Amino acid sequence: MRIDLHTHSRASDGTQSPADLVLAARAAGLDVVALTDHDTTAGWDEAATTARDAGIALVRGTEVSARARGVSVHLLSYLQDPDHATLADELARARASRVDRARSIVERLARDVPITWQDVLDQARDAVVVGRPHIADALVARGVVPDRDAAFAHLLASDGPYHVDHYAPEAPAAVAAIRASGGVPVFAHPAADGRGRVVPDRVFDELADAGLAGLEVGHRDHSAAQRERLLVIAERLGLLVTGSSDYHGTGKANRLGENLTDPQVLAEIVRQGTTEVVGA
Ligand code: AMP
Ligand code: ZN
Ligand code: FE
Ligand code: FE
């Protein structure tokens, strides 16, 4: 069983439609794929229709933006009730804040490089969540940088001069909101220090107390040493361990299925979740 529990479509900052993402997952030889767009469930219905037709199992989820002790963190929510207001209202608030924040970043960038808000809208197209990758795509289209990676290296860096944060709930509250909405919360790439600061160890204890179900250990942004460390923490706190690609289409080097999750772990996630797996 090949199970990849973290991917993005054009509903957020991936480069493929939800339907094309599901077809790509099947073509990559996956048996199960999770769609986990940032702060939205907008891709769920299209992905589900395609998964049923294509004969691949689909886990519906969301990568929830949050903050822990001032550090930006991502929490994967699996199989929540998408209509439950506790989580849905938080996601809506983050999406609204993301628009204001993206406009602010573009205003700052525009002092030094050619870019307009319309450029970003042209790149975001049918996305319901606007993120820095769309600003990166606008910079690529203008010839300012060659690709998304180059945009993130300086102009869009979290510690760079143009950066602005968006609203995100405190991580323990986000974990509780995911649980209240019937979802299964897994801390995404918790040790990925290549993209900015990571949380101190006591945050793992706080999130476990709040109801965290697991840690995403298998992720390309984790070194072997970081994976070892996370496995020790997961063991100590009784947390599930997942592995995933964090695929964004052509927007990042991550390939579908490059990290996988054990079937027994998925079975436990399904047992704890509210929404059924499509095509299971
Ligand atoms: P945002 O959610 O708007 O803060 O933007 C963060 C998103 O940008 C995350 O989903 C990352 O996957 C993506 N990202 C971060 N660094 C890079 C990079 N070097 N190249 C492409 N995408 C990146
Ligand atoms: Zn992303
Ligand atoms: Fe993430
Ligand atoms: Fe992601």
Tab-separated table of C-alpha atoms and ligand atoms in Angstrom:
chain	number	residue	atom	x	y	z
A	1	MET	CA	0.000	0.000	0.000
A	2	ARG	CA	1.439	3.357	-1.077
A	3	ILE	CA	-0.102	6.130	1.054
A	4	ASP	CA	0.800	9.846	0.653
A	5	LEU	CA	-1.024	12.075	3.155
A	6	HIS	CA	-0.025	15.641	2.208
A	7	THR	CA	-0.565	17.333	-1.187
A	8	HIS	CA	-1.721	20.686	-2.568
A	9	SER	CA	-3.895	21.634	-5.540
A	10	ARG	CA	-4.661	24.932	-7.226
A	11	ALA	CA	-7.371	25.501	-4.598
A	12	SER	CA	-4.376	26.777	-2.618
A	13	ASP	CA	-0.802	26.944	-3.921
A	14	GLY	CA	-0.354	23.740	-5.921
A	15	THR	CA	-0.151	24.010	-9.709
A	16	GLN	CA	-2.755	21.362	-10.667
A	17	SER	CA	-6.533	21.296	-10.355
A	18	PRO	CA	-7.839	18.897	-7.676
A	19	ALA	CA	-8.927	16.505	-10.455
A	20	ASP	CA	-5.509	16.539	-12.131
A	21	LEU	CA	-3.792	16.084	-8.776
A	22	VAL	CA	-5.817	12.923	-8.087
A	23	LEU	CA	-5.038	11.585	-11.572
A	24	ALA	CA	-1.334	12.344	-11.035
A	25	ALA	CA	-1.470	10.466	-7.718
A	26	ARG	CA	-2.906	7.410	-9.434
A	27	ALA	CA	-0.324	7.663	-12.239
A	28	ALA	CA	2.420	7.811	-9.571
A	29	GLY	CA	1.228	4.422	-8.297
A	30	LEU	CA	-0.355	5.648	-5.059
A	31	ASP	CA	-3.192	3.636	-3.487
A	32	VAL	CA	-4.211	6.472	-1.153
A	33	VAL	CA	-3.691	10.225	-1.464
A	34	ALA	CA	-4.725	13.022	0.898
A	35	LEU	CA	-5.628	16.460	-0.477
A	36	THR	CA	-4.515	18.989	2.151
A	37	ASP	CA	-4.745	22.486	0.689
A	38	HIS	CA	-3.813	25.392	2.953
A	39	ASP	CA	-6.736	26.749	5.012
A	40	THR	CA	-9.517	25.456	2.744
A	41	THR	CA	-11.673	22.467	1.828
A	42	ALA	CA	-12.638	24.005	-1.534
A	43	GLY	CA	-10.934	21.236	-3.545
A	44	TRP	CA	-12.651	18.351	-1.756
A	45	ASP	CA	-15.680	17.809	-4.032
A	46	GLU	CA	-13.799	17.868	-7.331
A	47	ALA	CA	-11.089	15.586	-5.917
A	48	ALA	CA	-13.712	13.149	-4.587
A	49	THR	CA	-15.522	12.909	-7.926
A	50	THR	CA	-12.263	12.151	-9.730
A	51	ALA	CA	-11.086	9.679	-7.072
A	52	ARG	CA	-14.326	7.692	-7.401
A	53	ASP	CA	-13.971	7.558	-11.199
A	54	ALA	CA	-10.227	6.844	-11.154
A	55	GLY	CA	-10.294	4.134	-8.499
A	56	ILE	CA	-7.910	5.664	-5.961
A	57	ALA	CA	-8.687	6.229	-2.291
A	58	LEU	CA	-8.889	9.893	-1.216
A	59	VAL	CA	-8.411	11.223	2.318
A	60	ARG	CA	-9.882	14.711	2.547
A	61	GLY	CA	-7.998	17.142	4.738
A	62	THR	CA	-6.650	20.657	5.216
A	63	GLU	CA	-3.237	22.098	6.146
A	64	VAL	CA	-4.192	24.568	8.851
A	65	SER	CA	-1.994	27.642	9.416
A	66	ALA	CA	-1.276	28.263	13.102
A	67	ARG	CA	1.227	29.929	15.404
A	68	ALA	CA	3.076	28.522	18.410
A	69	ARG	CA	5.106	30.867	20.609
A	70	GLY	CA	5.368	33.255	17.696
A	71	VAL	CA	6.555	30.572	15.251
A	72	SER	CA	4.463	29.848	12.153
A	73	VAL	CA	3.411	26.172	12.186
A	74	HIS	CA	1.237	23.967	9.977
A	75	LEU	CA	-1.248	21.407	11.312
A	76	LEU	CA	-2.705	18.783	8.995
A	77	SER	CA	-6.369	18.125	9.733
A	78	TYR	CA	-7.664	14.841	8.338
A	79	LEU	CA	-11.276	13.811	7.765
A	80	GLN	CA	-12.939	16.667	9.647
A	81	ASP	CA	-16.557	17.719	9.088
A	82	PRO	CA	-16.006	20.586	6.601
A	83	ASP	CA	-19.247	22.286	7.659
A	84	HIS	CA	-18.475	22.323	11.392
A	85	ALA	CA	-18.139	26.005	12.303
A	86	THR	CA	-15.370	25.704	14.900
A	87	LEU	CA	-12.650	24.941	12.370
A	88	ALA	CA	-14.390	26.394	9.283
A	89	ASP	CA	-14.654	29.845	10.918
A	90	GLU	CA	-10.939	29.837	11.775
A	91	LEU	CA	-10.059	28.870	8.202
A	92	ALA	CA	-12.274	31.652	6.825
A	93	ARG	CA	-10.598	34.179	9.105
A	94	ALA	CA	-7.130	33.045	7.985
A	95	ARG	CA	-8.134	33.216	4.310
A	96	ALA	CA	-9.448	36.761	4.687
A	97	SER	CA	-6.292	37.833	6.488
A	98	ARG	CA	-4.163	36.209	3.785
A	99	VAL	CA	-5.629	38.573	1.160
A	100	ASP	CA	-4.778	41.705	3.201
A	101	ARG	CA	-1.351	40.289	3.971
A	102	ALA	CA	-0.573	39.439	0.337
A	103	ARG	CA	-1.577	42.980	-0.703
A	104	SER	CA	0.772	44.379	1.950
A	105	ILE	CA	3.654	42.224	0.761
A	106	VAL	CA	3.025	43.320	-2.845
A	107	GLU	CA	2.939	46.996	-1.787
A	108	ARG	CA	6.315	46.597	-0.112
A	109	LEU	CA	7.830	44.675	-3.027
A	110	ALA	CA	6.515	47.231	-5.541
A	111	ARG	CA	8.838	49.870	-4.090
A	112	ASP	CA	11.811	47.868	-5.404
A	113	VAL	CA	10.662	45.453	-8.139
A	114	PRO	CA	8.012	45.493	-10.899
A	115	ILE	CA	4.879	43.800	-9.494
A	116	THR	CA	1.211	44.713	-9.125
A	117	TRP	CA	-1.694	43.194	-7.207
A	118	GLN	CA	-3.305	42.330	-10.550
A	119	ASP	CA	-0.188	40.257	-11.419
A	120	VAL	CA	-0.835	38.165	-8.311
A	121	LEU	CA	-4.542	37.779	-9.051
A	122	ASP	CA	-3.636	36.593	-12.575
A	123	GLN	CA	-1.446	33.864	-11.043
A	124	ALA	CA	-3.831	32.858	-8.256
A	125	ARG	CA	-6.730	32.347	-10.738
A	126	ASP	CA	-9.144	29.836	-9.165
A	127	ALA	CA	-7.273	29.615	-5.866
A	128	VAL	CA	-9.458	30.397	-2.866
A	129	VAL	CA	-6.360	30.859	-0.691
A	130	VAL	CA	-3.718	33.370	-1.714
A	131	GLY	CA	-0.183	32.611	-0.603
A	132	ARG	CA	3.380	33.686	-1.144
A	133	PRO	CA	3.784	31.076	-3.940
A	134	HIS	CA	1.311	33.106	-6.038
A	135	ILE	CA	3.391	36.236	-5.452
A	136	ALA	CA	6.425	34.147	-6.437
A	137	ASP	CA	4.684	33.137	-9.666
A	138	ALA	CA	3.950	36.807	-10.403
A	139	LEU	CA	7.641	37.631	-9.879
A	140	VAL	CA	8.578	34.782	-12.233
A	141	ALA	CA	6.107	36.047	-14.859
A	142	ARG	CA	7.696	39.507	-14.613
A	143	GLY	CA	11.167	38.017	-15.040
A	144	VAL	CA	12.330	39.194	-11.617
A	145	VAL	CA	13.303	35.648	-10.507
A	146	PRO	CA	13.637	32.339	-12.402
A	147	ASP	CA	11.412	30.188	-10.149
A	148	ARG	CA	9.521	29.943	-6.843
A	149	ASP	CA	12.614	28.775	-4.964
A	150	ALA	CA	14.546	31.871	-6.021
A	151	ALA	CA	11.663	34.100	-4.930
A	152	PHE	CA	11.620	32.493	-1.473
A	153	ALA	CA	15.409	32.774	-1.126
A	154	HIS	CA	15.191	36.516	-0.488
A	155	LEU	CA	12.180	38.544	-1.666
A	156	LEU	CA	9.603	36.299	0.044
A	157	ALA	CA	11.726	34.988	2.923
A	158	SER	CA	9.944	34.916	6.290
A	159	ASP	CA	12.805	36.889	7.837
A	160	GLY	CA	13.163	39.209	4.837
A	161	PRO	CA	12.402	42.938	4.508
A	162	TYR	CA	9.126	42.532	2.608
A	163	HIS	CA	7.528	39.896	4.821
A	164	VAL	CA	4.150	40.367	6.513
A	165	ASP	CA	2.374	37.741	8.665
A	166	HIS	CA	-1.290	36.809	8.342
A	167	TYR	CA	-3.741	35.913	11.086
A	168	ALA	CA	-3.427	32.344	12.313
A	169	PRO	CA	-4.855	30.746	15.471
A	170	GLU	CA	-2.619	29.678	18.348
A	171	ALA	CA	-1.606	26.062	17.730
A	172	PRO	CA	-3.208	24.480	20.836
A	173	ALA	CA	-6.498	26.219	19.966
A	174	ALA	CA	-6.159	25.036	16.361
A	175	VAL	CA	-5.605	21.441	17.522
A	176	ALA	CA	-8.695	21.718	19.707
A	177	ALA	CA	-10.708	23.234	16.821
A	178	ILE	CA	-9.674	20.377	14.514
A	179	ARG	CA	-10.767	17.821	17.127
A	180	ALA	CA	-14.020	19.697	17.829
A	181	SER	CA	-14.779	19.509	14.109
A	182	GLY	CA	-14.162	15.771	14.024
A	183	GLY	CA	-10.725	15.998	12.404
A	184	VAL	CA	-7.458	14.257	13.240
A	185	PRO	CA	-4.612	16.751	13.854
A	186	VAL	CA	-1.069	15.921	12.726
A	187	PHE	CA	1.803	18.414	13.107
A	188	ALA	CA	3.202	18.997	9.568
A	189	HIS	CA	7.005	19.114	9.006
A	190	PRO	CA	7.607	20.169	12.650
A	191	ALA	CA	11.412	20.259	12.375
A	192	ALA	CA	11.748	21.888	8.931
A	193	ASP	CA	14.223	24.617	9.891
A	194	GLY	CA	15.146	25.458	6.297
A	195	ARG	CA	12.090	27.732	5.974
A	196	GLY	CA	12.344	29.631	9.250
A	197	ARG	CA	12.261	29.148	12.987
A	198	VAL	CA	10.925	25.878	14.444
A	199	VAL	CA	9.209	25.360	17.783
A	200	PRO	CA	10.978	24.506	21.066
A	201	ASP	CA	10.392	20.957	22.356
A	202	ARG	CA	7.854	21.922	25.001
A	203	VAL	CA	5.397	22.827	22.233
A	204	PHE	CA	5.110	19.114	21.389
A	205	ASP	CA	3.972	18.451	24.965
A	206	GLU	CA	1.492	21.348	24.836
A	207	LEU	CA	0.002	20.147	21.560
A	208	ALA	CA	-0.185	16.539	22.755
A	209	ASP	CA	-2.126	17.800	25.791
A	210	ALA	CA	-4.452	19.712	23.442
A	211	GLY	CA	-5.254	16.538	21.483
A	212	LEU	CA	-2.598	16.211	18.797
A	213	ALA	CA	-2.740	12.786	17.088
A	214	GLY	CA	0.569	12.600	15.272
A	215	LEU	CA	3.782	14.010	13.850
A	216	GLU	CA	4.704	14.164	10.169
A	217	VAL	CA	8.218	12.725	10.417
A	218	GLY	CA	8.788	11.567	6.831
A	219	HIS	CA	9.195	14.846	4.928
A	220	ARG	CA	11.934	16.018	2.568
A	221	ASP	CA	12.677	19.055	4.729
A	222	HIS	CA	13.765	16.776	7.630
A	223	SER	CA	17.313	15.428	7.892
A	224	ALA	CA	17.977	11.898	9.151
A	225	ALA	CA	18.967	13.348	12.535
A	226	GLN	CA	15.756	15.396	12.755
A	227	ARG	CA	13.665	12.311	11.938
A	228	GLU	CA	15.408	10.368	14.717
A	229	ARG	CA	14.684	13.154	17.170
A	230	LEU	CA	11.009	13.377	16.131
A	231	LEU	CA	10.578	9.600	16.440
A	232	VAL	CA	11.801	9.804	20.039
A	233	ILE	CA	9.323	12.604	20.776
A	234	ALA	CA	6.457	10.704	19.095
A	235	GLU	CA	7.278	7.597	21.112
A	236	ARG	CA	7.428	9.548	24.368
A	237	LEU	CA	4.093	11.281	23.753
A	238	GLY	CA	2.296	8.321	22.173
A	239	LEU	CA	1.819	10.081	18.826
A	240	LEU	CA	1.255	8.537	15.402
A	241	VAL	CA	4.025	8.945	12.812
A	242	THR	CA	3.262	9.849	9.190
A	243	GLY	CA	5.300	10.438	6.043
A	244	SER	CA	4.215	12.448	3.012
A	245	SER	CA	5.408	14.312	-0.060
A	246	ASP	CA	3.908	17.804	0.469
A	247	TYR	CA	3.537	17.795	-3.329
A	248	HIS	CA	2.773	21.188	-4.949
A	249	GLY	CA	2.821	20.124	-8.646
A	250	THR	CA	5.521	21.939	-10.588
A	251	GLY	CA	5.763	24.586	-7.848
A	252	LYS	CA	8.258	22.589	-5.763
A	253	ALA	CA	10.662	19.694	-6.319
A	254	ASN	CA	8.627	17.391	-4.036
A	255	ARG	CA	7.452	14.256	-5.921
A	256	LEU	CA	4.284	12.282	-5.127
A	257	GLY	CA	5.012	9.243	-2.960
A	258	GLU	CA	8.555	10.298	-2.013
A	259	ASN	CA	7.612	9.712	1.644
A	260	LEU	CA	4.842	7.308	2.680
A	261	THR	CA	2.644	6.460	5.671
A	262	ASP	CA	2.101	2.961	7.119
A	263	PRO	CA	-1.347	1.408	6.519
A	264	GLN	CA	-1.812	0.825	10.283
A	265	VAL	CA	-1.289	4.550	10.928
A	266	LEU	CA	-3.841	5.469	8.267
A	267	ALA	CA	-6.282	2.958	9.794
A	268	GLU	CA	-5.960	4.741	13.152
A	269	ILE	CA	-6.468	8.162	11.519
A	270	VAL	CA	-9.608	6.831	9.809
A	271	ARG	CA	-10.833	5.382	13.111
A	272	GLN	CA	-10.447	8.786	14.802
A	273	GLY	CA	-11.849	10.873	11.926
A	274	THR	CA	-15.406	11.893	11.050
A	275	THR	CA	-15.565	12.052	7.245
A	276	GLU	CA	-15.243	8.793	5.308
A	277	VAL	CA	-12.359	7.992	2.968
A	278	VAL	CA	-13.563	8.235	-0.656
A	279	GLY	CA	-13.215	4.970	-2.566
A	280	ALA	CA	-12.131	2.905	0.440
B	1	AMP	P1	2.376	31.239	2.833
B	1	AMP	O1	1.412	30.129	3.163
B	1	AMP	O2	1.732	32.278	1.994
B	1	AMP	O3	3.067	31.807	4.025
B	1	AMP	O4	3.508	30.589	1.915
B	1	AMP	C1	4.157	29.424	2.373
B	1	AMP	C2	4.062	28.354	1.319
B	1	AMP	O5	5.110	28.561	0.410
B	1	AMP	C3	4.211	26.943	1.860
B	1	AMP	O6	3.119	26.161	1.445
B	1	AMP	C4	5.416	26.380	1.215
B	1	AMP	O7	5.167	25.094	0.695
B	1	AMP	C5	5.711	27.320	0.095
B	1	AMP	N1	7.162	27.489	0.006
B	1	AMP	C6	8.004	27.773	1.009
B	1	AMP	N2	9.277	27.841	0.571
B	1	AMP	C7	9.232	27.572	-0.760
B	1	AMP	C8	10.218	27.473	-1.761
B	1	AMP	N3	11.507	27.655	-1.499
B	1	AMP	N4	9.812	27.188	-3.020
B	1	AMP	C9	8.509	26.996	-3.286
B	1	AMP	N5	7.526	27.076	-2.357
B	1	AMP	C10	7.888	27.350	-1.112
B	2	ZN	ZN	2.016	25.342	0.123
B	3	FE	FE	3.345	23.265	5.256
B	4	FE	FE	2.018	21.617	2.630
